[in-house]
PDB file of C-alpha atoms in Angstrom:
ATOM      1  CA  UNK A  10      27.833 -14.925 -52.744  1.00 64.00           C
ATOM      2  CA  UNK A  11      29.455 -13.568 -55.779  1.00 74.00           C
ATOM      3  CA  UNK A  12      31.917 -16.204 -55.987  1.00 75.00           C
ATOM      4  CA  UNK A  13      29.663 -19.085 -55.503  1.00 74.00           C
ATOM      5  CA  UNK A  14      27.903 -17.400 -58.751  1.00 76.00           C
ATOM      6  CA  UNK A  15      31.089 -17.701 -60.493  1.00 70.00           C
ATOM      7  CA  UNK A  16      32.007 -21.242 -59.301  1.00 73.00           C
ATOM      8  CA  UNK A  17      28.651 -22.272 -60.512  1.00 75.00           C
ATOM      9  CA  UNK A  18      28.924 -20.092 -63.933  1.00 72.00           C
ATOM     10  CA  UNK A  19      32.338 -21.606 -64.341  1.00 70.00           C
ATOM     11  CA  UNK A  20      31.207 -25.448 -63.724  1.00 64.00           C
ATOM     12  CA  UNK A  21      28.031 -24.515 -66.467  1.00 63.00           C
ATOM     13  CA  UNK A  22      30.126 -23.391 -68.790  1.00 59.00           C
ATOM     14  CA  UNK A  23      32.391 -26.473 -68.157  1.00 59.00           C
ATOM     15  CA  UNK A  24      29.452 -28.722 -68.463  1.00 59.00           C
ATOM     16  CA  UNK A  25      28.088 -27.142 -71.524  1.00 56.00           C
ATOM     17  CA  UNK A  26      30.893 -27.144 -73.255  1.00 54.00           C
ATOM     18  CA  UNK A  27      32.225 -31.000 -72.495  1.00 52.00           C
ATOM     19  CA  UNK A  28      28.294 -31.262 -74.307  1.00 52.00           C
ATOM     20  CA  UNK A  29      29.266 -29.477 -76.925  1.00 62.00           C
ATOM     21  CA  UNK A  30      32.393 -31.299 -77.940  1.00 80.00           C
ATOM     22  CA  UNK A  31      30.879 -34.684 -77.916  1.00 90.00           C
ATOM     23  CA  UNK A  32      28.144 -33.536 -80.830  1.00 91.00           C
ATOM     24  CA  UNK A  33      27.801 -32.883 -84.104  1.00 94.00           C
ATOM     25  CA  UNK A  34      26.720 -29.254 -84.437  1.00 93.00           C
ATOM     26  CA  UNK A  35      24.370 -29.365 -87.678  1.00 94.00           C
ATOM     27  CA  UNK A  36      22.523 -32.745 -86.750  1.00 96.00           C
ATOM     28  CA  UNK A  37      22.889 -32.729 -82.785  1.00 94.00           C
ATOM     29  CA  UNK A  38      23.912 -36.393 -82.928  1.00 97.00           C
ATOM     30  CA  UNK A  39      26.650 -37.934 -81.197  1.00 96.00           C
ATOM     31  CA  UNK A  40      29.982 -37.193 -83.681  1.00 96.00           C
ATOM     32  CA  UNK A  41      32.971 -38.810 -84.827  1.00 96.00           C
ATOM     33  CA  UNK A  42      34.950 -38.776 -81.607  1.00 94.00           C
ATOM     34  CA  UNK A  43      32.432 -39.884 -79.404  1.00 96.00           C
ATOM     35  CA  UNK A  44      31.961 -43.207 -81.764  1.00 97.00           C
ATOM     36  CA  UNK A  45      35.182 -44.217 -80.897  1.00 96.00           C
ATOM     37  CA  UNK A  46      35.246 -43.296 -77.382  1.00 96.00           C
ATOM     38  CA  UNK A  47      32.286 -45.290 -77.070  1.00 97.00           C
ATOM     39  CA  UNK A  48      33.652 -47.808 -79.098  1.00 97.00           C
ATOM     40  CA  UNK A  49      36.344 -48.376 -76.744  1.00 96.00           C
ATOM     41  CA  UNK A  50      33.920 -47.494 -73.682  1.00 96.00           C
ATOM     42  CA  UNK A  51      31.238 -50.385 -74.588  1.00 96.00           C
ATOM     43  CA  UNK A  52      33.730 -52.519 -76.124  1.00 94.00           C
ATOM     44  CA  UNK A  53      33.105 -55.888 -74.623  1.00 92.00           C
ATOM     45  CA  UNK A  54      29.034 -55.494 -75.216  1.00 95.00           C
ATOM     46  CA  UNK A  55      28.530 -54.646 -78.492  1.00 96.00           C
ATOM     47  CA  UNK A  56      26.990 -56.343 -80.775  1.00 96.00           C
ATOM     48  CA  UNK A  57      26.899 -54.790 -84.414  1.00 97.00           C
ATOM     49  CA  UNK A  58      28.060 -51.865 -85.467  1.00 98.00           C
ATOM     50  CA  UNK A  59      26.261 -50.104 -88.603  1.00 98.00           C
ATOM     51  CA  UNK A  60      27.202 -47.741 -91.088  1.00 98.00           C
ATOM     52  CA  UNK A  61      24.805 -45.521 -93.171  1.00 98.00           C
ATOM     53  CA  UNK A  62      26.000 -42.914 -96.000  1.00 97.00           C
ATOM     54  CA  UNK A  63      23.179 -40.502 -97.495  1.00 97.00           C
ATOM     55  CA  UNK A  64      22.271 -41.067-101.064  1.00 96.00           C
ATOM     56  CA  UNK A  65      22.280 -38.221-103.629  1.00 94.00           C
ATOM     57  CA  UNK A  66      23.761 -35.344-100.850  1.00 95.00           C
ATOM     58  CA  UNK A  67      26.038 -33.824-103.952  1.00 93.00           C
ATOM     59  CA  UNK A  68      22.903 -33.827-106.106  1.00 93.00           C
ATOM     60  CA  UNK A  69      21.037 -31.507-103.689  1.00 95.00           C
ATOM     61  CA  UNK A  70      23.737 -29.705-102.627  1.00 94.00           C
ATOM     62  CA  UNK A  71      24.348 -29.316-106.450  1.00 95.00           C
ATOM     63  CA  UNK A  72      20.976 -28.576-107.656  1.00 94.00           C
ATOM     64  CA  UNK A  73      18.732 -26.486-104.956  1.00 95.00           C
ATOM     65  CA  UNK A  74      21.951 -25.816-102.652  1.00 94.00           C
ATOM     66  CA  UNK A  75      23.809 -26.260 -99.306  1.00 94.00           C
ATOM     67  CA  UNK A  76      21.216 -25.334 -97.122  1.00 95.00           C
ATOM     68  CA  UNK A  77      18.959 -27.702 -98.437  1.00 96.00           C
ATOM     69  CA  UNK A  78      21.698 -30.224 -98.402  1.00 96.00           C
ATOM     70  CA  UNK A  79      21.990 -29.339 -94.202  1.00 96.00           C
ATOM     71  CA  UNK A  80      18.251 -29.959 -93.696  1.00 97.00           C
ATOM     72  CA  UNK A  81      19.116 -33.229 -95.119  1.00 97.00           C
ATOM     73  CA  UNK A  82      21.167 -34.089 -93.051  1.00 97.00           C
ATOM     74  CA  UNK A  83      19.682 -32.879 -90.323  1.00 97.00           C
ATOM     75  CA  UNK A  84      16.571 -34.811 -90.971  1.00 98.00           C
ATOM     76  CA  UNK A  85      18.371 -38.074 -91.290  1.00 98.00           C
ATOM     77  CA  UNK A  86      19.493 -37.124 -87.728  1.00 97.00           C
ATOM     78  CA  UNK A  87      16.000 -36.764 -86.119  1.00 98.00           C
ATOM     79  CA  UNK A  88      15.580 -40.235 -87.780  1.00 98.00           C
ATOM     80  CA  UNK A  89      18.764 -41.674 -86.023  1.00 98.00           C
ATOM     81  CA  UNK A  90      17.809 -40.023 -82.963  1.00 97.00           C
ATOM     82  CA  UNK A  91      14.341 -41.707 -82.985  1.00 97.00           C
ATOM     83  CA  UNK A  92      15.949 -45.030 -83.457  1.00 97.00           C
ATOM     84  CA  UNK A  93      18.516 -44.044 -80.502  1.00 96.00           C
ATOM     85  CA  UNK A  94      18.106 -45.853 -76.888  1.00 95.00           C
ATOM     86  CA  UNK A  95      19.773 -47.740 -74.583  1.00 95.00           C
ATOM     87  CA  UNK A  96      20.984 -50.455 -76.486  1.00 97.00           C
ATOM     88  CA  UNK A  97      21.284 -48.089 -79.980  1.00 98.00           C
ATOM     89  CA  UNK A  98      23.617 -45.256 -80.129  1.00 98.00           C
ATOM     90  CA  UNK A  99      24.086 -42.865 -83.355  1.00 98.00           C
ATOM     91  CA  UNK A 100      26.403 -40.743 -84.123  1.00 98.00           C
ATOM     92  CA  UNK A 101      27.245 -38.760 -87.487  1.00 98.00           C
ATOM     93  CA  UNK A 102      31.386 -39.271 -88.369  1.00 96.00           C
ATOM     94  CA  UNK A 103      31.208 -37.255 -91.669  1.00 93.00           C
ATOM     95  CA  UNK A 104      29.583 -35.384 -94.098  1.00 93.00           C
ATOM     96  CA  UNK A 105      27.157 -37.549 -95.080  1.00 96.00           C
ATOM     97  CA  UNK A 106      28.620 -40.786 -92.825  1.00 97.00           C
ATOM     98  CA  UNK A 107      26.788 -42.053 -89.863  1.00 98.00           C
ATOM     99  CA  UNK A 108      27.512 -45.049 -87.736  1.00 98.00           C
ATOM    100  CA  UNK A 109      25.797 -47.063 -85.126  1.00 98.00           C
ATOM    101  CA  UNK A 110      26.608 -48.927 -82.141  1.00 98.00           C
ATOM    102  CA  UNK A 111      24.454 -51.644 -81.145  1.00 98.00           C
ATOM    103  CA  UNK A 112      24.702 -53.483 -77.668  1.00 97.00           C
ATOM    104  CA  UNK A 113      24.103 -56.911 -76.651  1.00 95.00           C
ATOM    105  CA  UNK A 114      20.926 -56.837 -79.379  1.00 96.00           C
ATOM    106  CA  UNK A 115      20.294 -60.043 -81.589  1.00 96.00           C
ATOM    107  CA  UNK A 116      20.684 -59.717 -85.799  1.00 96.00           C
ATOM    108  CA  UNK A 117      17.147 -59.551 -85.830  1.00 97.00           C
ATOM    109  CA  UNK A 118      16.743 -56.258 -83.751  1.00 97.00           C
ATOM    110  CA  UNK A 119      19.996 -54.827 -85.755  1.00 98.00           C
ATOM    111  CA  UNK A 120      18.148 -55.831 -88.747  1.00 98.00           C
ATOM    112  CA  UNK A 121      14.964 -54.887 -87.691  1.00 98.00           C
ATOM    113  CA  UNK A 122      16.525 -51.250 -86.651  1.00 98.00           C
ATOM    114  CA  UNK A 123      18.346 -50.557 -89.654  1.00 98.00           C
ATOM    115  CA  UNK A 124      15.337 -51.128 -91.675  1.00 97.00           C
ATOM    116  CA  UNK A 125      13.231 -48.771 -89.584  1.00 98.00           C
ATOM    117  CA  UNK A 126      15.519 -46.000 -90.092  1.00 97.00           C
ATOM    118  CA  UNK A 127      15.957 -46.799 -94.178  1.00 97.00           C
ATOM    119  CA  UNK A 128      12.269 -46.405 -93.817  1.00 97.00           C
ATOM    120  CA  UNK A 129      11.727 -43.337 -91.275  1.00 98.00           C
ATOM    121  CA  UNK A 130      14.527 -41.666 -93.674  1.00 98.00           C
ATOM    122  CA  UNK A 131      12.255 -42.682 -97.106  1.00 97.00           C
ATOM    123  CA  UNK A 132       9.335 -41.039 -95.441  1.00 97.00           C
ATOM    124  CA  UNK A 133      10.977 -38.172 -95.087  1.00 97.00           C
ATOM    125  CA  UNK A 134      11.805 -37.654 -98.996  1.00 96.00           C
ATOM    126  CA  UNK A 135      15.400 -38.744 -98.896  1.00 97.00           C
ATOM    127  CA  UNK A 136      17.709 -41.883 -99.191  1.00 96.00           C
ATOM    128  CA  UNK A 137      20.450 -43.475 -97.477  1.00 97.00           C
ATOM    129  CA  UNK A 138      22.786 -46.625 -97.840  1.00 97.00           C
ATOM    130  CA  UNK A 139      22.789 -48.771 -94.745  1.00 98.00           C
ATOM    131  CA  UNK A 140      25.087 -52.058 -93.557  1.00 98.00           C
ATOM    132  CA  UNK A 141      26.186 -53.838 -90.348  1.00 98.00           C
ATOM    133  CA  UNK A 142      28.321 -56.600 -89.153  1.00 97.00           C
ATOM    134  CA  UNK A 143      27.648 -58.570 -86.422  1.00 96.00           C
ATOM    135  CA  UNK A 144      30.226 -59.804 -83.750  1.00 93.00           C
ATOM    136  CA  UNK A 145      28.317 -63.115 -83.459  1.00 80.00           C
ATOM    137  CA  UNK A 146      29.849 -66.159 -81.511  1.00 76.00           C
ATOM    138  CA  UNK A 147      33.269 -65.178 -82.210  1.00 77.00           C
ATOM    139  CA  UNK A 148      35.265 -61.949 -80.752  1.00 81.00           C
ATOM    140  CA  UNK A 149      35.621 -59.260 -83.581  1.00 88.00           C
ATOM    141  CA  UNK A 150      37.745 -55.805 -82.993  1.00 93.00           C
ATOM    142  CA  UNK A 151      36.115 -53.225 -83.508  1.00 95.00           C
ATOM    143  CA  UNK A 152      38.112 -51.920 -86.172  1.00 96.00           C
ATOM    144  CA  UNK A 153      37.037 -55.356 -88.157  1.00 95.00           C
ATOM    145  CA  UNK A 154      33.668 -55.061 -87.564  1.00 96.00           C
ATOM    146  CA  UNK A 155      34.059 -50.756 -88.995  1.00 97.00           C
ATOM    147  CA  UNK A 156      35.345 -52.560 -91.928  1.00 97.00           C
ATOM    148  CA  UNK A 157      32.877 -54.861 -92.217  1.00 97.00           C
ATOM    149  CA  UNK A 158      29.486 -52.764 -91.738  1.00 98.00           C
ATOM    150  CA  UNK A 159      31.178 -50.064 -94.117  1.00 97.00           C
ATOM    151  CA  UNK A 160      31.577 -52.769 -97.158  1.00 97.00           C
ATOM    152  CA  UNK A 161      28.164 -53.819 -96.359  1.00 97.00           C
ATOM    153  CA  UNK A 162      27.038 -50.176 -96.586  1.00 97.00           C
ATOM    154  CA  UNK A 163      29.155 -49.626 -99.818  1.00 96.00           C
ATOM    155  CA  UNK A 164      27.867 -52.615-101.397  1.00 96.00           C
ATOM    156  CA  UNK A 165      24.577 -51.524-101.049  1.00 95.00           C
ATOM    157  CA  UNK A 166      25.185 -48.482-102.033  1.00 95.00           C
ATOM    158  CA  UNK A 167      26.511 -49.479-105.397  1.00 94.00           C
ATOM    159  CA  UNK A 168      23.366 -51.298-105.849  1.00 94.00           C
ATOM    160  CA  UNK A 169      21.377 -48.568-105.147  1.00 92.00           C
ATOM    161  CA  UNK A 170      23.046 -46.210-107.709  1.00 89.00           C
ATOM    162  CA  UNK A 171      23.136 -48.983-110.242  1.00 89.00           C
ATOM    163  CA  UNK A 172      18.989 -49.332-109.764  1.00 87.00           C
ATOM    164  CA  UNK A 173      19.168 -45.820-110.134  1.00 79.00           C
ATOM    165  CA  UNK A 174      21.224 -45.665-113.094  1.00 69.00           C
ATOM    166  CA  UNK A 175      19.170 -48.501-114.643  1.00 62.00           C
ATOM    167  CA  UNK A 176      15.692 -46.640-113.557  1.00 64.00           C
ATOM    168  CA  UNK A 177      16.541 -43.393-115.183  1.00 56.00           C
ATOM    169  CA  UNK A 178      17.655 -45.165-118.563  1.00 52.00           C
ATOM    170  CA  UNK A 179      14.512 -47.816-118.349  1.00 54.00           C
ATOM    171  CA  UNK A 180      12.463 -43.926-118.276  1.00 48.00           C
ATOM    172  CA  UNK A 181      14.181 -42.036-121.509  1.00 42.00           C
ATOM    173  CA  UNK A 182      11.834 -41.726-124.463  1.00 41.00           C
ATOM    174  CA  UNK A 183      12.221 -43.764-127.068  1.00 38.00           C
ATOM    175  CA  UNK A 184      13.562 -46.305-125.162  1.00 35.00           C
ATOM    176  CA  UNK A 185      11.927 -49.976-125.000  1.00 37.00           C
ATOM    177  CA  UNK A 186      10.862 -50.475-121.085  1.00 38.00           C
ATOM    178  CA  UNK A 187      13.837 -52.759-119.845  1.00 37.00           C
ATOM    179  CA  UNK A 188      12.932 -55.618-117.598  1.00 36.00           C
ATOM    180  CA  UNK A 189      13.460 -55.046-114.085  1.00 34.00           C
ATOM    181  CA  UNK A 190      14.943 -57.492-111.701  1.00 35.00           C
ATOM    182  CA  UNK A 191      13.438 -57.730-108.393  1.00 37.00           C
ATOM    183  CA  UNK A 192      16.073 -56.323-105.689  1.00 36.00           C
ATOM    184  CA  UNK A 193      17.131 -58.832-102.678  1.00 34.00           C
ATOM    185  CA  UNK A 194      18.995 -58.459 -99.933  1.00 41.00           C
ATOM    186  CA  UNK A 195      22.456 -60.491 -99.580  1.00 38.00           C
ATOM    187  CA  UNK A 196      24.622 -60.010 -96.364  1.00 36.00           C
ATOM    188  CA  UNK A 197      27.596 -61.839 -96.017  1.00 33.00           C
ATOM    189  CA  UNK A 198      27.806 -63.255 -92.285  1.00 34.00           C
ATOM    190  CA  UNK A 199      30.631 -62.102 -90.679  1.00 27.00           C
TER     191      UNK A 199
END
């Protein structure tokens, strides 16, 4: 009896810990290494890959502190876990980095998805930068479609902080109310 209670401790602990090492501690998520298992695992079926980066991290981090900057971040990962199913996997592969894997789904639903989490993470009081690329018609490696979704992401990301930038200099007193141009969304096909 006692050592089929330490067989079965020793296969917990096992199992536990294989858990363990495929998440990110702070958010729960899926991390980095898992991505590119999964990546490699799902290779043939997926569809898009996304990339998302938190907006304005340093700033909180800077201004009310790190803990602040952790619930964050681990808001942003309830959102990606909301969005996660079947056919939508999420995984955090930095500080303020997440990616998403997205199998056999059409541009709309990838579209459609990454808007619903820009919008579940706005509710919540905070920001983030998304982009995707799309495999399409045409084979992509992975590693081209990483690329991709992350100079999506960084483009809009630069947009972002340049609204930003222009918002907080169109609100200084004294200053004549610039004219605001009406954001739109370009996304290069890939």
């Amino acid at each position: 009896l006692n050592s089929a209670i330490l067989i079965s401790s020793i296969f917990l602990y096992m199992f536990r810990r294989s858990i363990d090492t495929n998440r990110d501690v702070l958010t729960k998520l899926l991390n980095r290494t898992s991505f590119y298992e999964d990546c490699r695992r799902f290779n043939p079926s997926i569809s898009a890959i996304g990339s998302a980066d938190m907006n304005g991290l340093k700033i909180i981090n800077d201004s009310i502190g790190y803990e602040a900057g952790d619930a964050a971040l681990r808001e942003i990962g309830k959102c990606l876990d909301e969005i996660s199913s079947r056919n939508v996997y999420a995984y955090r592969t930095g500080g303020d980095e997440f990616a998403l894997l997205f199998i056999r789904l059409s541009e709309n639903k990838v579209h459609d998805t990454m808007e619903r989490v820009k919008g579940l993470v706005r509710n919540r009081g905070y920001s983030i930068s998304t982009g995707y690329a799309m495999r399409g018609g045409t084979y992509m490696p992975v590693q081209e479609l990483i690329r991709h979704a992350d100079e999506d992401m960084y483009a809009n990301k630069a947009k972002y902080y340049s609204e930003v930038i222009h918002d907080r200099r169109k609100n200084r007193p004294g200053q004549p109310e610039a004219k605001r141009e009406e954001p739109h969304e370009d996304r290069a096909d890939f």
